[in-house]
Amino acid sequence: MASVARPWWQRAVLYQVYVRSFADSDEDGVGDLRGIADRLDYLEWLGADAVWLSPVTVSPDKDWGYDVADYIGVQPAFGGLPALDELVAQAARRDIRVIVDIVPNHTSDRHPWFEESRVSRDSPRRDWYVWADPKPDGSPPNNWRGAFGGGRAWTLDERTGQYYLHNFLPEQPDLNWWNDDVRAAFDDILRFWLDRGIAGFRIDVAHGIVKDRELRDNPDPAISTYNANREDVHDVLRRWRRVVDEYAPERVLLGETWVMELDRLARFYGSGDDELHLAFNFPFTFSDLDAGRLRGIVEATEAALPERAWPVWMLSNHDIVRFPTRMAGGDERKARAALFLLMTLRGTPVLYYGDELGMPQADVPAEQQRDMDGRDGARTPLPWNGGWSDPWLPVAADVPPVAVQRDDDGSFLNFARSLIAQRRANPDLVDGAYESLPSPEGVWAFRRGERTTVAVNLSDEGVELDGLRLRPWEGVAQRR
Ligand code: NOJ
């Protein structure tokens, strides 16, 4: 059967670069955009088709870029806008695309919009954020909780006597997505980046930007019924899709859809081509490395997604414990099995920098931690050859560096690279439908497309399946 030509973001292997920790070109201890440009040969050698950059926009870094003070300016420490333009141009020459992070849920409290908004109750910018009166006893307007900073979602602004909403830190005030001017401002921001040749956006908190208009109490204070997960968010995503659809070649919307129910996840694809192109699948990411459980999640995802929708899979990111530690408990065989799955499932795989090295979660001593939420262990500098001078976080010593792994045929890095190559060389793995196959306990077998059979042994026993011998934690993909 002739296969339809798939758009680039369905064929691609994506690679998340945590900019501060990827490569440092000016030896100030903080990674930068030139550093990434200098390492494009590595990304090309590995087989990455696109990089997603963690936020590069101007930020006071209370939440490491996720508190934006200027949506169309690039952080000077990363090299500013010229360095980004240069990276995009150099990457394009190697056919590597650049996706940027966008943070629409909240700004920094240093953003001029917020500074203007907080001046007075009748500031023209007042309604760009979510302001509300205290209850008669002076307490916050409702029972919503924030993710950071002791769990408060409201901070009283003394000057005007009202509270403002922040689902994250008090320094991250939430924008009011009921305001049409906010929506229009973001259309312009998207266009600014799209016009510069950016290949798309990873959308921060994509499920949560619209809040209940009446600010109702959450029935269960532990569940964000009204301060996230509103149906109305889909209007915004459809609007964004219409904006990016104006551009050619095709651009991509990749949502951080942090929802644990797969039918809810599926809704972010709209009718299959009018909302997000890709919606991160956290139930998969947080699963144990268990054949039955993983198969269940993948089957349910395949069943829930609309016809034209395309899955996306990842094992690690900058917010969670790195997968060789979390999923594989430090056992390299298990980490290889997990990576094998990432590269053989139907859908776009996303590697987090260091995943290709089998890099475990780093143990960052308390006095060297920088993140208010303790996530530093997943954000340490990539060990190229030990070469970081005075890095902002310690370089972890418990993984062989890139330079050593490149020269070792049996290394995790060469294993990762060969999986990517195998995927690229086999159209079934890129393109083919997914179909579960019967398999003994501890083993997960499936067909991809017409001719490829995949089996992975997620157990400590060797098994035989249709004449195929699988060692413990071994995966095999065969094209007949
Ligand atoms: C999700 C981001 O990935 C995380 O790093 C950040 O702290 C929150 N959103 C708030 O922006």
PDB file of N, CA and C in Angstrom, residues 224-265:
ATOM      1  N   SER A 224      -7.777  20.801  40.201  1.00  0.00           N
ATOM      2  CA  SER A 224      -7.949  22.088  39.503  1.00  0.00           C
ATOM      3  C   SER A 224      -9.128  22.057  38.536  1.00  0.00           C
ATOM      4  N   THR A 225     -10.321  21.927  39.075  1.00  0.00           N
ATOM      5  CA  THR A 225     -11.499  21.875  38.206  1.00  0.00           C
ATOM      6  C   THR A 225     -11.722  23.212  37.508  1.00  0.00           C
ATOM      7  N   TYR A 226     -11.557  24.291  38.265  1.00  0.00           N
ATOM      8  CA  TYR A 226     -11.907  25.611  37.707  1.00  0.00           C
ATOM      9  C   TYR A 226     -10.711  26.503  37.388  1.00  0.00           C
ATOM     10  N   ASN A 227      -9.517  26.185  37.906  1.00  0.00           N
ATOM     11  CA  ASN A 227      -8.394  27.066  37.565  1.00  0.00           C
ATOM     12  C   ASN A 227      -7.504  26.474  36.474  1.00  0.00           C
ATOM     13  N   ALA A 228      -7.981  25.420  35.820  1.00  0.00           N
ATOM     14  CA  ALA A 228      -7.292  24.853  34.651  1.00  0.00           C
ATOM     15  C   ALA A 228      -8.306  23.919  33.987  1.00  0.00           C
ATOM     16  N   ASN A 229      -7.888  23.302  32.886  1.00  0.00           N
ATOM     17  CA  ASN A 229      -8.708  22.243  32.288  1.00  0.00           C
ATOM     18  C   ASN A 229     -10.100  22.674  31.861  1.00  0.00           C
ATOM     19  N   ARG A 230     -10.273  23.937  31.518  1.00  0.00           N
ATOM     20  CA  ARG A 230     -11.588  24.372  31.054  1.00  0.00           C
ATOM     21  C   ARG A 230     -11.746  24.072  29.573  1.00  0.00           C
ATOM     22  N   GLU A 231     -12.968  23.734  29.194  1.00  0.00           N
ATOM     23  CA  GLU A 231     -13.272  23.484  27.782  1.00  0.00           C
ATOM     24  C   GLU A 231     -12.883  24.669  26.888  1.00  0.00           C
ATOM     25  N   ASP A 232     -13.029  25.862  27.470  1.00  0.00           N
ATOM     26  CA  ASP A 232     -12.821  27.085  26.671  1.00  0.00           C
ATOM     27  C   ASP A 232     -11.407  27.194  26.103  1.00  0.00           C
ATOM     28  N   VAL A 233     -10.472  26.430  26.655  1.00  0.00           N
ATOM     29  CA  VAL A 233      -9.102  26.486  26.142  1.00  0.00           C
ATOM     30  C   VAL A 233      -9.058  26.054  24.674  1.00  0.00           C
ATOM     31  N   HIS A 234     -10.005  25.217  24.295  1.00  0.00           N
ATOM     32  CA  HIS A 234      -9.981  24.716  22.910  1.00  0.00           C
ATOM     33  C   HIS A 234     -10.241  25.830  21.889  1.00  0.00           C
ATOM     34  N   ASP A 235     -10.976  26.857  22.302  1.00  0.00           N
ATOM     35  CA  ASP A 235     -11.167  28.014  21.398  1.00  0.00           C
ATOM     36  C   ASP A 235      -9.822  28.663  21.098  1.00  0.00           C
ATOM     37  N   VAL A 236      -9.010  28.793  22.141  1.00  0.00           N
ATOM     38  CA  VAL A 236      -7.699  29.429  21.946  1.00  0.00           C
ATOM     39  C   VAL A 236      -6.822  28.547  21.052  1.00  0.00           C
ATOM     40  N   LEU A 237      -6.841  27.248  21.293  1.00  0.00           N
ATOM     41  CA  LEU A 237      -5.979  26.357  20.496  1.00  0.00           C
ATOM     42  C   LEU A 237      -6.417  26.342  19.036  1.00  0.00           C
ATOM     43  N   ARG A 238      -7.731  26.389  18.800  1.00  0.00           N
ATOM     44  CA  ARG A 238      -8.197  26.445  17.400  1.00  0.00           C
ATOM     45  C   ARG A 238      -7.742  27.753  16.740  1.00  0.00           C
ATOM     46  N   ARG A 239      -7.791  28.799  17.505  1.00  0.00           N
ATOM     47  CA  ARG A 239      -7.348  30.096  16.988  1.00  0.00           C
ATOM     48  C   ARG A 239      -5.858  30.056  16.637  1.00  0.00           C
ATOM     49  N   TRP A 240      -5.061  29.466  17.505  1.00  0.00           N
ATOM     50  CA  TRP A 240      -3.617  29.351  17.236  1.00  0.00           C
ATOM     51  C   TRP A 240      -3.362  28.475  16.016  1.00  0.00           C
ATOM     52  N   ARG A 241      -4.152  27.430  15.902  1.00  0.00           N
ATOM     53  CA  ARG A 241      -3.960  26.535  14.752  1.00  0.00           C
ATOM     54  C   ARG A 241      -4.233  27.278  13.446  1.00  0.00           C
ATOM     55  N   ARG A 242      -5.252  28.142  13.479  1.00  0.00           N
ATOM     56  CA  ARG A 242      -5.525  28.910  12.262  1.00  0.00           C
ATOM     57  C   ARG A 242      -4.350  29.829  11.937  1.00  0.00           C
ATOM     58  N   VAL A 243      -3.723  30.392  12.962  1.00  0.00           N
ATOM     59  CA  VAL A 243      -2.559  31.261  12.716  1.00  0.00           C
ATOM     60  C   VAL A 243      -1.417  30.452  12.101  1.00  0.00           C
ATOM     61  N   VAL A 244      -1.054  29.349  12.724  1.00  0.00           N
ATOM     62  CA  VAL A 244       0.116  28.615  12.189  1.00  0.00           C
ATOM     63  C   VAL A 244      -0.195  27.994  10.825  1.00  0.00           C
ATOM     64  N   ASP A 245      -1.464  27.673  10.597  1.00  0.00           N
ATOM     65  CA  ASP A 245      -1.822  27.085   9.299  1.00  0.00           C
ATOM     66  C   ASP A 245      -1.650  28.066   8.134  1.00  0.00           C
ATOM     67  N   GLU A 246      -1.486  29.347   8.455  1.00  0.00           N
ATOM     68  CA  GLU A 246      -1.239  30.319   7.375  1.00  0.00           C
ATOM     69  C   GLU A 246       0.163  30.160   6.799  1.00  0.00           C
ATOM     70  N   TYR A 247       1.017  29.417   7.516  1.00  0.00           N
ATOM     71  CA  TYR A 247       2.435  29.378   7.129  1.00  0.00           C
ATOM     72  C   TYR A 247       2.817  28.107   6.391  1.00  0.00           C
ATOM     73  N   ALA A 248       3.737  28.275   5.459  1.00  0.00           N
ATOM     74  CA  ALA A 248       4.345  27.131   4.774  1.00  0.00           C
ATOM     75  C   ALA A 248       5.849  27.350   4.782  1.00  0.00           C
ATOM     76  N   PRO A 249       6.680  26.271   4.874  1.00  0.00           N
ATOM     77  CA  PRO A 249       6.231  24.917   5.154  1.00  0.00           C
ATOM     78  C   PRO A 249       5.553  24.820   6.517  1.00  0.00           C
ATOM     79  N   GLU A 250       4.903  23.705   6.705  1.00  0.00           N
ATOM     80  CA  GLU A 250       4.040  23.516   7.856  1.00  0.00           C
ATOM     81  C   GLU A 250       4.765  23.756   9.199  1.00  0.00           C
ATOM     82  N   ARG A 251       4.061  24.411  10.114  1.00  0.00           N
ATOM     83  CA  ARG A 251       4.592  24.652  11.459  1.00  0.00           C
ATOM     84  C   ARG A 251       3.817  23.779  12.449  1.00  0.00           C
ATOM     85  N   VAL A 252       4.405  23.590  13.633  1.00  0.00           N
ATOM     86  CA  VAL A 252       3.809  22.615  14.544  1.00  0.00           C
ATOM     87  C   VAL A 252       3.460  23.230  15.902  1.00  0.00           C
ATOM     88  N   LEU A 253       2.339  22.791  16.462  1.00  0.00           N
ATOM     89  CA  LEU A 253       1.966  23.139  17.835  1.00  0.00           C
ATOM     90  C   LEU A 253       2.064  21.877  18.686  1.00  0.00           C
ATOM     91  N   LEU A 254       2.954  21.933  19.660  1.00  0.00           N
ATOM     92  CA  LEU A 254       3.222  20.789  20.534  1.00  0.00           C
ATOM     93  C   LEU A 254       2.841  21.215  21.941  1.00  0.00           C
ATOM     94  N   GLY A 255       1.804  20.606  22.481  1.00  0.00           N
ATOM     95  CA  GLY A 255       1.277  21.104  23.749  1.00  0.00           C
ATOM     96  C   GLY A 255       1.762  20.340  24.965  1.00  0.00           C
ATOM     97  N   GLU A 256       2.095  21.087  26.016  1.00  0.00           N
ATOM     98  CA  GLU A 256       2.297  20.450  27.308  1.00  0.00           C
ATOM     99  C   GLU A 256       0.914  20.231  27.907  1.00  0.00           C
ATOM    100  N   THR A 257       0.320  19.102  27.575  1.00  0.00           N
ATOM    101  CA  THR A 257      -1.039  18.785  27.994  1.00  0.00           C
ATOM    102  C   THR A 257      -0.935  17.837  29.187  1.00  0.00           C
ATOM    103  N   TRP A 258      -0.818  18.443  30.346  1.00  0.00           N
ATOM    104  CA  TRP A 258      -0.552  17.643  31.542  1.00  0.00           C
ATOM    105  C   TRP A 258      -1.880  17.131  32.104  1.00  0.00           C
ATOM    106  N   VAL A 259      -2.456  16.151  31.413  1.00  0.00           N
ATOM    107  CA  VAL A 259      -3.716  15.550  31.865  1.00  0.00           C
ATOM    108  C   VAL A 259      -3.494  14.039  31.928  1.00  0.00           C
ATOM    109  N   MET A 260      -4.166  13.397  32.846  1.00  0.00           N
ATOM    110  CA  MET A 260      -3.900  11.986  33.071  1.00  0.00           C
ATOM    111  C   MET A 260      -4.969  11.076  32.470  1.00  0.00           C
ATOM    112  N   GLU A 261      -6.016  11.643  31.855  1.00  0.00           N
ATOM    113  CA  GLU A 261      -7.045  10.822  31.237  1.00  0.00           C
ATOM    114  C   GLU A 261      -6.850  10.912  29.728  1.00  0.00           C
ATOM    115  N   LEU A 262      -6.764   9.745  29.080  1.00  0.00           N
ATOM    116  CA  LEU A 262      -6.421   9.747  27.653  1.00  0.00           C
ATOM    117  C   LEU A 262      -7.540  10.320  26.782  1.00  0.00           C
ATOM    118  N   ASP A 263      -8.796  10.187  27.210  1.00  0.00           N
ATOM    119  CA  ASP A 263      -9.846  10.783  26.372  1.00  0.00           C
ATOM    120  C   ASP A 263      -9.772  12.308  26.441  1.00  0.00           C
ATOM    121  N   ARG A 264      -9.369  12.827  27.605  1.00  0.00           N
ATOM    122  CA  ARG A 264      -9.175  14.282  27.702  1.00  0.00           C
ATOM    123  C   ARG A 264      -7.989  14.718  26.855  1.00  0.00           C
ATOM    124  N   LEU A 265      -6.944  13.904  26.880  1.00  0.00           N
ATOM    125  CA  LEU A 265      -5.769  14.209  26.055  1.00  0.00           C
ATOM    126  C   LEU A 265      -6.169  14.296  24.576  1.00  0.00           C
TER     127      LEU A 265
END
